[in-house]
């Protein structure tokens, strides 16, 4: 436990990566101890100076690689023996491999030889290591994200039995409804499938404490047993007691992040008092870092007595299944229990329900994009593998002579194979290490640029096992193709190799090389097309017409001071705010509204069109209620498409509705002649009937949403909300300043929290997921393109080298330089066109998977496909240019003399 | 040459140099991993430096073979550390190996490869 909490030294973390290379059983048995021992070892080395530290590290890395492989083989053998109870021939072979090939002397000699070769051909080594490192790095990082977020069970006890309980309508219209207190109570009392049931609802609140300026927070209000359902206990202090739950006591449990940022992780914060909405609450405990449910909650507290009486449908119900109960059984039981409740008359009354695994619910939205990103990095790895194999082929051909000489001098086949193996492994190991470091760096980067609402970010860490598997794949590719020349040499063809002066690749090798190049280009094409689609999506979304202006507008979240509690006092306060902000230099106009245009939620008021008959038993229609000042439409930049805007002095009896409202409820009538009425929610003295005076353009907070919700705008005098958003439009963007806004408002009252966010920031937040997808996919496509280019270049270079003699001969016979260049370029062009064609055909099928992630562009956008193809041809030509130039420089005399 | 190796231990011999030194270090008293590393370095006059990876790979084998067993001793300074001790079998194997080496020394002396003084040292 103490080990987990103590911050780890850099060296310990690196060593932990290395430990990850061992089989799990070995790690579990010795991991902790080995860390402890290594910490002492390195501390000891540090005392002896830098050289000792470097030596210690080198020894540890090499020794780990050497020990981890036989340990894995041991583990596999034990596993198999446990399964079959015998040793097979394969096992004995394995045993021979571990005992013999990896013995120290031979290995040391081979390692030395390999290092010498790497030093002699640094180009090969550097490119191979970089290629492997990049391939492994991106894969390790992306897979670690996927593993943490999608695959690993939630960091809750017995997470697989946790479900989110949804209320629903039997008609199937509304499958994802939150629940009411009544439903929660009934479920808890009558269900036969859950060990525990609890509920939570979120509410924005103001916080005042000694730690800083007042601010708005999101409070998770929880029912008894909430933390027990999830099986998570506070790491500091305690959760609310049953008595505190019952009485609705003012105690709070802080989220880890808030505890860190607001209170600097002070342990003595437990027991302190903080004020929420002016009420004093005692801090009872702090939750662990990995506990972020729901994401938005800053702190949690029990429902108050009054909240326990509420009938709002805003409760998120979570439950823990009894052992052995299936989801279907649970859903059936929920439906049975909820069917017994009275339906009520409201439109969203739910009489049934169902259970969804909690994990599935949390990660629903990111599942598809993440798997697509994973497919992309696997393609990058495949391209990297092909590059390494390619390099090995060329290298192998180049060393055929060396191997032949050694065979002729009596080296055994096994020695040659072992040596080539060692070299490939060395390159793979260096690449793998680079990949690990790159991966952990990339992962940190990805977490930084990922959307803030990405679930489970706090848990993300690099998964070394995955990196090891990927490394094995890459190493295998290298070994496979590295072995070809060694085997050929050993097969007894040394004479041919000795006689042929130049490196040759053989017909099969050449064809393989071309195949690799074509495959690489095809995969890179696919990735670039995907990246193009996601980029277009992002650009379309970012610039989408939303029906309100997104530039030069700020939103300011305001709630009146606690002592201004009545409607009149609030109204007066809002008028002060309006006047004060309007006074700020540089503002064009200021408006107040209960929800700004990017907030696509809020109270849905039931209403009636006056004069339209209502049918018995049918629920009343509802629409989002917006309570605004008269200059709202101008300030927000929303067009009034028919009728007129509110007047300054209009306090009630008039309403503006949006186009969606007209389409849904008044499709045939002239809306401006209609009146609507609603129950007298806002006091008997307020009008409950309103003349529709205008129609406002639809606004879209979510540009991808198919439908826009009907809205009713009423003058805010009608209902001064307990919180409002001020919209400030600046005539002079240079003077727009959140600090000035804050200062102005605090001059009214220094105790109110003021959260200023620009409309542009709201938009950015809303497209954060698309921005992330675009950035990731573009980077991978760029990487793929780079590696594929390297592939084309490699093939052409080796072609030119191989055909130097032929080229020399042609030049000697009077061929023009043009024809030589054309010959090389034609070859490059043929490879790339084939690759691009295959890539585009694959893309036409594969990009359909992207369809649900796209906006404003079709998966098969012709201009995109054409420009990708053209781009690739250009890149291929550029990659061919260097070898072509080299072909020109072939000196006919030299080329002919080489033989 | 008196060959008194126990039949059961025979297949474990000869011991690899690192293993011999680890067993010797544990013959003195139970030690934790780092202490074994120090002892090995000291006993070999600095010629054998066991790294963490090799130490634990060897320890695992010795534990599996039953030559070494975990000791109940705990460490105040670092609770992650575990102590190991020589098992009865381990002690027998170590003794057998040392006898084997002694035999070889004796052989060297008898054949005049080593001068007696050097061999005795």
PDB file of C-alpha atoms in Angstrom, chain A residues 412-544:
ATOM      1  CA  UNK A 412      27.954 -24.521 -38.337  1.00  0.00           C
ATOM      2  CA  UNK A 413      24.489 -23.753 -39.535  1.00  0.00           C
ATOM      3  CA  UNK A 414      23.332 -23.318 -35.994  1.00  0.00           C
ATOM      4  CA  UNK A 415      25.999 -20.769 -35.234  1.00  0.00           C
ATOM      5  CA  UNK A 416      25.061 -18.682 -38.256  1.00  0.00           C
ATOM      6  CA  UNK A 417      21.394 -18.854 -37.408  1.00  0.00           C
ATOM      7  CA  UNK A 418      22.055 -18.002 -33.778  1.00  0.00           C
ATOM      8  CA  UNK A 419      24.115 -15.050 -34.768  1.00  0.00           C
ATOM      9  CA  UNK A 420      21.574 -13.611 -37.177  1.00  0.00           C
ATOM     10  CA  UNK A 421      18.973 -14.249 -34.513  1.00  0.00           C
ATOM     11  CA  UNK A 422      21.007 -12.334 -31.971  1.00  0.00           C
ATOM     12  CA  UNK A 423      21.346  -9.390 -34.318  1.00  0.00           C
ATOM     13  CA  UNK A 424      17.655  -9.277 -35.104  1.00  0.00           C
ATOM     14  CA  UNK A 425      16.856  -9.570 -31.411  1.00  0.00           C
ATOM     15  CA  UNK A 426      19.267  -6.800 -30.533  1.00  0.00           C
ATOM     16  CA  UNK A 427      17.672  -4.461 -33.050  1.00  0.00           C
ATOM     17  CA  UNK A 428      14.235  -5.502 -31.841  1.00  0.00           C
ATOM     18  CA  UNK A 429      15.216  -5.036 -28.204  1.00  0.00           C
ATOM     19  CA  UNK A 430      16.604  -1.545 -28.810  1.00  0.00           C
ATOM     20  CA  UNK A 431      13.535  -0.678 -30.864  1.00  0.00           C
ATOM     21  CA  UNK A 432      11.317  -2.115 -28.172  1.00  0.00           C
ATOM     22  CA  UNK A 433      12.948  -0.089 -25.433  1.00  0.00           C
ATOM     23  CA  UNK A 434      12.681   3.028 -27.544  1.00  0.00           C
ATOM     24  CA  UNK A 435       9.055   2.079 -28.149  1.00  0.00           C
ATOM     25  CA  UNK A 436       8.391   1.781 -24.426  1.00  0.00           C
ATOM     26  CA  UNK A 437       9.754   5.216 -23.678  1.00  0.00           C
ATOM     27  CA  UNK A 438       8.074   6.691 -26.725  1.00  0.00           C
ATOM     28  CA  UNK A 439       4.867   4.917 -25.763  1.00  0.00           C
ATOM     29  CA  UNK A 440       4.779   6.282 -22.247  1.00  0.00           C
ATOM     30  CA  UNK A 441       5.525   9.751 -23.558  1.00  0.00           C
ATOM     31  CA  UNK A 442       2.873   9.471 -26.263  1.00  0.00           C
ATOM     32  CA  UNK A 443       0.373   8.176 -23.763  1.00  0.00           C
ATOM     33  CA  UNK A 444       0.923  11.201 -21.571  1.00  0.00           C
ATOM     34  CA  UNK A 445       0.512  13.398 -24.639  1.00  0.00           C
ATOM     35  CA  UNK A 446      -2.682  11.632 -25.648  1.00  0.00           C
ATOM     36  CA  UNK A 447      -4.138  12.024 -22.189  1.00  0.00           C
ATOM     37  CA  UNK A 448      -3.300  15.714 -22.377  1.00  0.00           C
ATOM     38  CA  UNK A 449      -5.011  16.318 -25.706  1.00  0.00           C
ATOM     39  CA  UNK A 450      -7.929  13.996 -25.050  1.00  0.00           C
ATOM     40  CA  UNK A 451     -11.367  15.455 -24.381  1.00  0.00           C
ATOM     41  CA  UNK A 452     -11.813  16.235 -20.695  1.00  0.00           C
ATOM     42  CA  UNK A 453     -14.920  14.101 -20.457  1.00  0.00           C
ATOM     43  CA  UNK A 454     -13.158  10.972 -21.621  1.00  0.00           C
ATOM     44  CA  UNK A 455     -14.044   8.395 -18.974  1.00  0.00           C
ATOM     45  CA  UNK A 456     -11.433   6.782 -16.707  1.00  0.00           C
ATOM     46  CA  UNK A 457      -8.550   9.061 -17.680  1.00  0.00           C
ATOM     47  CA  UNK A 458      -7.203   8.988 -14.143  1.00  0.00           C
ATOM     48  CA  UNK A 459      -6.556   5.266 -14.436  1.00  0.00           C
ATOM     49  CA  UNK A 460      -4.590   5.304 -17.678  1.00  0.00           C
ATOM     50  CA  UNK A 461      -1.080   3.922 -17.582  1.00  0.00           C
ATOM     51  CA  UNK A 462       1.221   2.251 -20.047  1.00  0.00           C
ATOM     52  CA  UNK A 463       0.584  -1.447 -20.481  1.00  0.00           C
ATOM     53  CA  UNK A 464       3.957  -3.110 -20.819  1.00  0.00           C
ATOM     54  CA  UNK A 465       2.563  -6.537 -21.644  1.00  0.00           C
ATOM     55  CA  UNK A 466       1.002  -5.216 -24.802  1.00  0.00           C
ATOM     56  CA  UNK A 467       4.243  -3.565 -25.775  1.00  0.00           C
ATOM     57  CA  UNK A 468       5.997  -6.884 -25.227  1.00  0.00           C
ATOM     58  CA  UNK A 469       3.562  -8.739 -27.496  1.00  0.00           C
ATOM     59  CA  UNK A 470       3.937  -6.124 -30.211  1.00  0.00           C
ATOM     60  CA  UNK A 471       7.671  -6.253 -29.835  1.00  0.00           C
ATOM     61  CA  UNK A 472       7.549 -10.016 -30.264  1.00  0.00           C
ATOM     62  CA  UNK A 473       5.571  -9.581 -33.491  1.00  0.00           C
ATOM     63  CA  UNK A 474       8.038  -7.075 -34.896  1.00  0.00           C
ATOM     64  CA  UNK A 475      11.016  -9.094 -33.794  1.00  0.00           C
ATOM     65  CA  UNK A 476       9.509 -12.174 -35.401  1.00  0.00           C
ATOM     66  CA  UNK A 477       9.157 -10.322 -38.690  1.00  0.00           C
ATOM     67  CA  UNK A 478      12.772  -9.198 -38.500  1.00  0.00           C
ATOM     68  CA  UNK A 479      14.004 -12.652 -37.560  1.00  0.00           C
ATOM     69  CA  UNK A 480      11.991 -14.380 -40.251  1.00  0.00           C
ATOM     70  CA  UNK A 481      13.468 -12.300 -43.019  1.00  0.00           C
ATOM     71  CA  UNK A 482      16.851 -11.992 -41.393  1.00  0.00           C
ATOM     72  CA  UNK A 483      17.100 -15.759 -41.369  1.00  0.00           C
ATOM     73  CA  UNK A 484      16.542 -16.236 -45.105  1.00  0.00           C
ATOM     74  CA  UNK A 485      20.119 -15.390 -46.139  1.00  0.00           C
ATOM     75  CA  UNK A 486      21.610 -17.273 -43.191  1.00  0.00           C
ATOM     76  CA  UNK A 487      19.712 -20.416 -44.097  1.00  0.00           C
ATOM     77  CA  UNK A 488      20.598 -20.025 -47.721  1.00  0.00           C
ATOM     78  CA  UNK A 489      24.234 -19.673 -46.878  1.00  0.00           C
ATOM     79  CA  UNK A 490      24.066 -22.692 -44.632  1.00  0.00           C
ATOM     80  CA  UNK A 491      22.196 -24.740 -47.197  1.00  0.00           C
ATOM     81  CA  UNK A 492      25.379 -24.973 -49.137  1.00  0.00           C
ATOM     82  CA  UNK A 493      25.264 -22.298 -51.733  1.00  0.00           C
ATOM     83  CA  UNK A 494      28.364 -20.523 -50.569  1.00  0.00           C
ATOM     84  CA  UNK A 495      30.094 -20.981 -53.859  1.00  0.00           C
ATOM     85  CA  UNK A 496      27.526 -18.975 -55.758  1.00  0.00           C
ATOM     86  CA  UNK A 497      27.592 -16.271 -53.156  1.00  0.00           C
ATOM     87  CA  UNK A 498      31.357 -16.165 -53.144  1.00  0.00           C
ATOM     88  CA  UNK A 499      31.494 -15.958 -56.886  1.00  0.00           C
ATOM     89  CA  UNK A 500      28.823 -13.292 -57.331  1.00  0.00           C
ATOM     90  CA  UNK A 501      30.620 -10.096 -56.402  1.00  0.00           C
ATOM     91  CA  UNK A 502      27.571  -7.943 -55.793  1.00  0.00           C
ATOM     92  CA  UNK A 503      24.839  -8.325 -53.318  1.00  0.00           C
ATOM     93  CA  UNK A 504      21.881 -10.001 -54.895  1.00  0.00           C
ATOM     94  CA  UNK A 505      18.464 -10.472 -53.533  1.00  0.00           C
ATOM     95  CA  UNK A 506      17.166 -13.308 -55.646  1.00  0.00           C
ATOM     96  CA  UNK A 507      13.957 -13.287 -57.603  1.00  0.00           C
ATOM     97  CA  UNK A 508      11.770 -14.315 -54.694  1.00  0.00           C
ATOM     98  CA  UNK A 509      13.296 -11.639 -52.509  1.00  0.00           C
ATOM     99  CA  UNK A 510      12.650  -8.940 -55.084  1.00  0.00           C
ATOM    100  CA  UNK A 511       9.063  -9.948 -55.495  1.00  0.00           C
ATOM    101  CA  UNK A 512       8.608 -10.009 -51.721  1.00  0.00           C
ATOM    102  CA  UNK A 513      10.098  -6.537 -51.474  1.00  0.00           C
ATOM    103  CA  UNK A 514       7.689  -5.166 -54.037  1.00  0.00           C
ATOM    104  CA  UNK A 515       4.820  -6.875 -52.322  1.00  0.00           C
ATOM    105  CA  UNK A 516       5.781  -5.184 -49.060  1.00  0.00           C
ATOM    106  CA  UNK A 517       6.013  -1.787 -50.714  1.00  0.00           C
ATOM    107  CA  UNK A 518       2.618  -2.157 -52.376  1.00  0.00           C
ATOM    108  CA  UNK A 519       1.056  -3.366 -49.139  1.00  0.00           C
ATOM    109  CA  UNK A 520       2.541  -0.455 -47.211  1.00  0.00           C
ATOM    110  CA  UNK A 521       1.254   2.101 -49.673  1.00  0.00           C
ATOM    111  CA  UNK A 522      -2.177   0.484 -49.653  1.00  0.00           C
ATOM    112  CA  UNK A 523      -2.397   0.657 -45.857  1.00  0.00           C
ATOM    113  CA  UNK A 524      -1.042   4.176 -45.730  1.00  0.00           C
ATOM    114  CA  UNK A 525      -3.611   5.228 -48.353  1.00  0.00           C
ATOM    115  CA  UNK A 526      -6.370   3.794 -46.216  1.00  0.00           C
ATOM    116  CA  UNK A 527      -5.147   5.697 -43.171  1.00  0.00           C
ATOM    117  CA  UNK A 528      -4.719   8.959 -45.033  1.00  0.00           C
ATOM    118  CA  UNK A 529      -8.241   8.690 -46.447  1.00  0.00           C
ATOM    119  CA  UNK A 530      -9.589   8.049 -42.941  1.00  0.00           C
ATOM    120  CA  UNK A 531      -7.622  10.951 -41.535  1.00  0.00           C
ATOM    121  CA  UNK A 532      -8.932  13.155 -44.336  1.00  0.00           C
ATOM    122  CA  UNK A 533     -12.499  12.191 -43.512  1.00  0.00           C
ATOM    123  CA  UNK A 534     -12.093  12.860 -39.803  1.00  0.00           C
ATOM    124  CA  UNK A 535     -10.362  16.167 -40.480  1.00  0.00           C
ATOM    125  CA  UNK A 536     -13.159  17.262 -42.817  1.00  0.00           C
ATOM    126  CA  UNK A 537     -15.642  16.220 -40.121  1.00  0.00           C
ATOM    127  CA  UNK A 538     -13.917  18.334 -37.540  1.00  0.00           C
ATOM    128  CA  UNK A 539     -13.713  21.356 -39.826  1.00  0.00           C
ATOM    129  CA  UNK A 540     -17.368  20.992 -40.765  1.00  0.00           C
ATOM    130  CA  UNK A 541     -18.432  20.671 -37.140  1.00  0.00           C
ATOM    131  CA  UNK A 542     -16.273  23.496 -35.887  1.00  0.00           C
ATOM    132  CA  UNK A 543     -17.619  25.844 -38.516  1.00  0.00           C
ATOM    133  CA  UNK A 544     -21.143  24.448 -38.538  1.00  0.00           C
TER     134      UNK A 544
END
